[in-house]
Amino acid sequence: MPVKIRLQRHGSKKRPFYFIVVADARSPRDGKFIQKLGTYNPLTVPATIQLDRQKALDWLHKGAQPTDTVRKILSFKGVLYLKHLLRGVKLGLFDETAAMEKFQAWHSEHETQIKKKQEEHARDRRVRRAPIRNGGGE
């Protein structure tokens, strides 16, 4: 049975909200699924992603194939990087503690970048919504 990790659309028209699910590749987009891994809301800046990393990693190890969009989401959340590091552990390139240290360093840097992007977006929104005041004299 071919298994995919894909998005399942919810939400109303022009207001998408997605569940990240593991489903049989032959089932319809919004049909039956095996397990729910998280949620994805593309309307926020940056997009809000709630994901159970361990479940996603387990399914990737079992051979589930992510769709293109889900692959980008897993990459953004670091699941694919963690899988890469664990493969290095399996091959004996380094031990598991070194792999987790590398992942934690990457994760902390990634979180600071996300916070920076959120602050920039909030500042831009404040600037756009601020009333334009006439300097006078004209």
mmCIF file of C-alpha atoms in Angstrom:
data_model
loop_
_atom_site.group_PDB
_atom_site.id
_atom_site.type_symbol
_atom_site.label_atom_id
_atom_site.label_comp_id
_atom_site.label_asym_id
_atom_site.label_seq_id
_atom_site.Cartn_x
_atom_site.Cartn_y
_atom_site.Cartn_z
ATOM 1 C CA MET A 1 0.000 0.000 0.000
ATOM 2 C CA PRO A 2 1.629 3.279 -1.091
ATOM 3 C CA VAL A 3 1.467 5.817 1.731
ATOM 4 C CA LYS A 4 1.719 9.594 1.305
ATOM 5 C CA ILE A 5 2.169 12.446 3.743
ATOM 6 C CA ARG A 6 -0.038 15.175 2.319
ATOM 7 C CA LEU A 7 -2.329 18.104 3.032
ATOM 8 C CA GLN A 8 -6.039 17.736 3.675
ATOM 9 C CA ARG A 9 -7.938 20.958 3.027
ATOM 10 C CA HIS A 10 -10.368 22.430 5.533
ATOM 11 C CA GLY A 11 -11.698 25.944 5.968
ATOM 12 C CA SER A 12 -14.132 27.924 3.913
ATOM 13 C CA LYS A 13 -13.822 29.344 0.429
ATOM 14 C CA LYS A 14 -10.722 31.566 0.055
ATOM 15 C CA ARG A 15 -9.786 30.854 3.717
ATOM 16 C CA PRO A 16 -7.710 27.652 3.483
ATOM 17 C CA PHE A 17 -6.609 25.666 6.505
ATOM 18 C CA TYR A 18 -4.902 22.310 6.150
ATOM 19 C CA PHE A 19 -4.325 19.173 8.195
ATOM 20 C CA ILE A 20 -1.038 17.386 7.553
ATOM 21 C CA VAL A 21 -2.020 13.720 7.338
ATOM 22 C CA VAL A 22 -0.662 10.315 6.429
ATOM 23 C CA ALA A 23 -3.014 8.685 3.937
ATOM 24 C CA ASP A 24 -3.185 5.952 1.370
ATOM 25 C CA ALA A 25 -2.189 7.444 -1.983
ATOM 26 C CA ARG A 26 -5.367 6.108 -3.579
ATOM 27 C CA SER A 27 -7.770 7.822 -1.157
ATOM 28 C CA PRO A 28 -9.321 11.190 -2.115
ATOM 29 C CA ARG A 29 -7.748 14.479 -0.963
ATOM 30 C CA ASP A 30 -10.205 15.127 1.851
ATOM 31 C CA GLY A 31 -11.074 11.491 2.420
ATOM 32 C CA LYS A 32 -9.987 8.818 4.857
ATOM 33 C CA PHE A 33 -6.538 9.113 6.406
ATOM 34 C CA ILE A 34 -4.327 6.941 8.605
ATOM 35 C CA GLN A 35 -2.968 9.500 11.064
ATOM 36 C CA LYS A 36 -3.012 13.270 11.580
ATOM 37 C CA LEU A 37 0.477 14.758 12.037
ATOM 38 C CA GLY A 38 -0.348 18.445 12.420
ATOM 39 C CA THR A 39 -1.871 21.579 10.936
ATOM 40 C CA TYR A 40 -0.822 24.252 8.439
ATOM 41 C CA ASN A 41 -2.321 27.747 8.147
ATOM 42 C CA PRO A 42 -0.920 29.604 5.106
ATOM 43 C CA LEU A 43 -2.814 32.846 5.829
ATOM 44 C CA THR A 44 -0.546 34.022 8.672
ATOM 45 C CA VAL A 45 2.875 35.595 8.143
ATOM 46 C CA PRO A 46 4.943 33.480 8.418
ATOM 47 C CA ALA A 47 2.651 30.505 7.904
ATOM 48 C CA THR A 48 1.619 28.789 11.147
ATOM 49 C CA ILE A 49 2.692 25.161 11.264
ATOM 50 C CA GLN A 50 1.943 22.783 14.126
ATOM 51 C CA LEU A 51 3.681 19.442 13.557
ATOM 52 C CA ASP A 52 4.492 16.379 15.622
ATOM 53 C CA ARG A 53 8.124 15.907 14.587
ATOM 54 C CA GLN A 54 8.474 12.419 16.037
ATOM 55 C CA LYS A 55 5.409 11.020 14.259
ATOM 56 C CA ALA A 56 6.505 12.584 10.959
ATOM 57 C CA LEU A 57 10.011 11.173 11.366
ATOM 58 C CA ASP A 58 8.612 7.709 12.143
ATOM 59 C CA TRP A 59 6.472 7.766 9.006
ATOM 60 C CA LEU A 60 9.411 8.923 6.876
ATOM 61 C CA HIS A 61 11.486 6.031 8.237
ATOM 62 C CA LYS A 62 8.643 3.654 7.367
ATOM 63 C CA GLY A 63 8.786 4.864 3.743
ATOM 64 C CA ALA A 64 5.922 7.343 3.477
ATOM 65 C CA GLN A 65 6.464 9.771 0.615
ATOM 66 C CA PRO A 66 5.658 13.464 1.256
ATOM 67 C CA THR A 67 4.077 15.580 -1.455
ATOM 68 C CA ASP A 68 6.034 18.615 -2.697
ATOM 69 C CA THR A 69 4.312 21.098 -0.375
ATOM 70 C CA VAL A 70 4.607 18.814 2.639
ATOM 71 C CA ARG A 71 8.282 18.227 1.822
ATOM 72 C CA LYS A 72 8.853 21.994 2.074
ATOM 73 C CA ILE A 73 6.937 22.110 5.362
ATOM 74 C CA LEU A 74 8.973 19.215 6.781
ATOM 75 C CA SER A 75 12.151 20.922 5.651
ATOM 76 C CA PHE A 76 11.057 24.191 7.262
ATOM 77 C CA LYS A 77 10.350 22.442 10.574
ATOM 78 C CA GLY A 78 13.645 20.511 10.442
ATOM 79 C CA VAL A 79 12.256 16.999 10.128
ATOM 80 C CA LEU A 80 14.215 16.242 6.958
ATOM 81 C CA TYR A 81 17.403 17.638 8.528
ATOM 82 C CA LEU A 82 16.859 15.439 11.579
ATOM 83 C CA LYS A 83 16.350 12.413 9.317
ATOM 84 C CA HIS A 84 19.597 13.312 7.553
ATOM 85 C CA LEU A 85 21.464 13.543 10.874
ATOM 86 C CA LEU A 86 20.053 10.236 12.110
ATOM 87 C CA ARG A 87 21.220 8.587 8.900
ATOM 88 C CA GLY A 88 24.724 9.850 9.698
ATOM 89 C CA VAL A 89 24.419 8.275 13.153
ATOM 90 C CA LYS A 90 23.319 4.994 11.585
ATOM 91 C CA LEU A 91 26.334 5.050 9.245
ATOM 92 C CA GLY A 92 28.652 5.721 12.203
ATOM 93 C CA LEU A 93 29.820 9.172 11.125
ATOM 94 C CA PHE A 94 29.048 10.645 14.571
ATOM 95 C CA ASP A 95 27.112 9.721 17.681
ATOM 96 C CA GLU A 96 23.529 10.619 18.538
ATOM 97 C CA THR A 97 24.441 13.336 21.064
ATOM 98 C CA ALA A 98 26.464 15.180 18.405
ATOM 99 C CA ALA A 99 23.523 14.883 16.006
ATOM 100 C CA MET A 100 21.120 16.314 18.590
ATOM 101 C CA GLU A 101 23.544 19.174 19.357
ATOM 102 C CA LYS A 102 23.707 20.034 15.654
ATOM 103 C CA PHE A 103 19.929 19.918 15.412
ATOM 104 C CA GLN A 104 19.445 22.088 18.516
ATOM 105 C CA ALA A 105 21.909 24.680 17.155
ATOM 106 C CA TRP A 106 20.056 24.750 13.838
ATOM 107 C CA HIS A 107 16.673 24.918 15.589
ATOM 108 C CA SER A 108 17.617 27.871 17.808
ATOM 109 C CA GLU A 109 19.004 29.819 14.824
ATOM 110 C CA HIS A 110 15.863 28.992 12.830
ATOM 111 C CA GLU A 111 13.581 30.207 15.643
ATOM 112 C CA THR A 112 15.418 33.560 15.832
ATOM 113 C CA GLN A 113 14.961 34.005 12.084
ATOM 114 C CA ILE A 114 11.233 33.312 12.409
ATOM 115 C CA LYS A 115 10.865 35.821 15.277
ATOM 116 C CA LYS A 116 12.751 38.419 13.237
ATOM 117 C CA LYS A 117 10.426 37.862 10.267
ATOM 118 C CA GLN A 118 7.353 38.188 12.513
ATOM 119 C CA GLU A 119 8.653 41.443 14.015
ATOM 120 C CA GLU A 120 9.386 42.892 10.558
ATOM 121 C CA HIS A 121 5.888 41.989 9.399
ATOM 122 C CA ALA A 122 4.296 43.561 12.488
ATOM 123 C CA ARG A 123 6.364 46.736 12.050
ATOM 124 C CA ASP A 124 5.401 46.973 8.364
ATOM 125 C CA ARG A 125 1.718 46.574 9.254
ATOM 126 C CA ARG A 126 1.968 49.361 11.844
ATOM 127 C CA VAL A 127 3.632 51.652 9.300
ATOM 128 C CA ARG A 128 0.991 50.920 6.658
ATOM 129 C CA ARG A 129 -1.903 51.462 9.057
ATOM 130 C CA ALA A 130 -0.537 54.644 10.653
ATOM 131 C CA PRO A 131 -2.511 57.726 9.619
ATOM 132 C CA ILE A 132 -0.656 60.073 7.326
ATOM 133 C CA ARG A 133 -0.274 63.416 9.044
ATOM 134 C CA ASN A 134 0.100 66.584 7.062
ATOM 135 C CA GLY A 135 3.267 68.447 8.066
ATOM 136 C CA GLY A 136 1.425 71.759 7.683
ATOM 137 C CA GLY A 137 2.446 74.886 5.823
ATOM 138 C CA GLU A 138 0.938 73.970 2.477
#
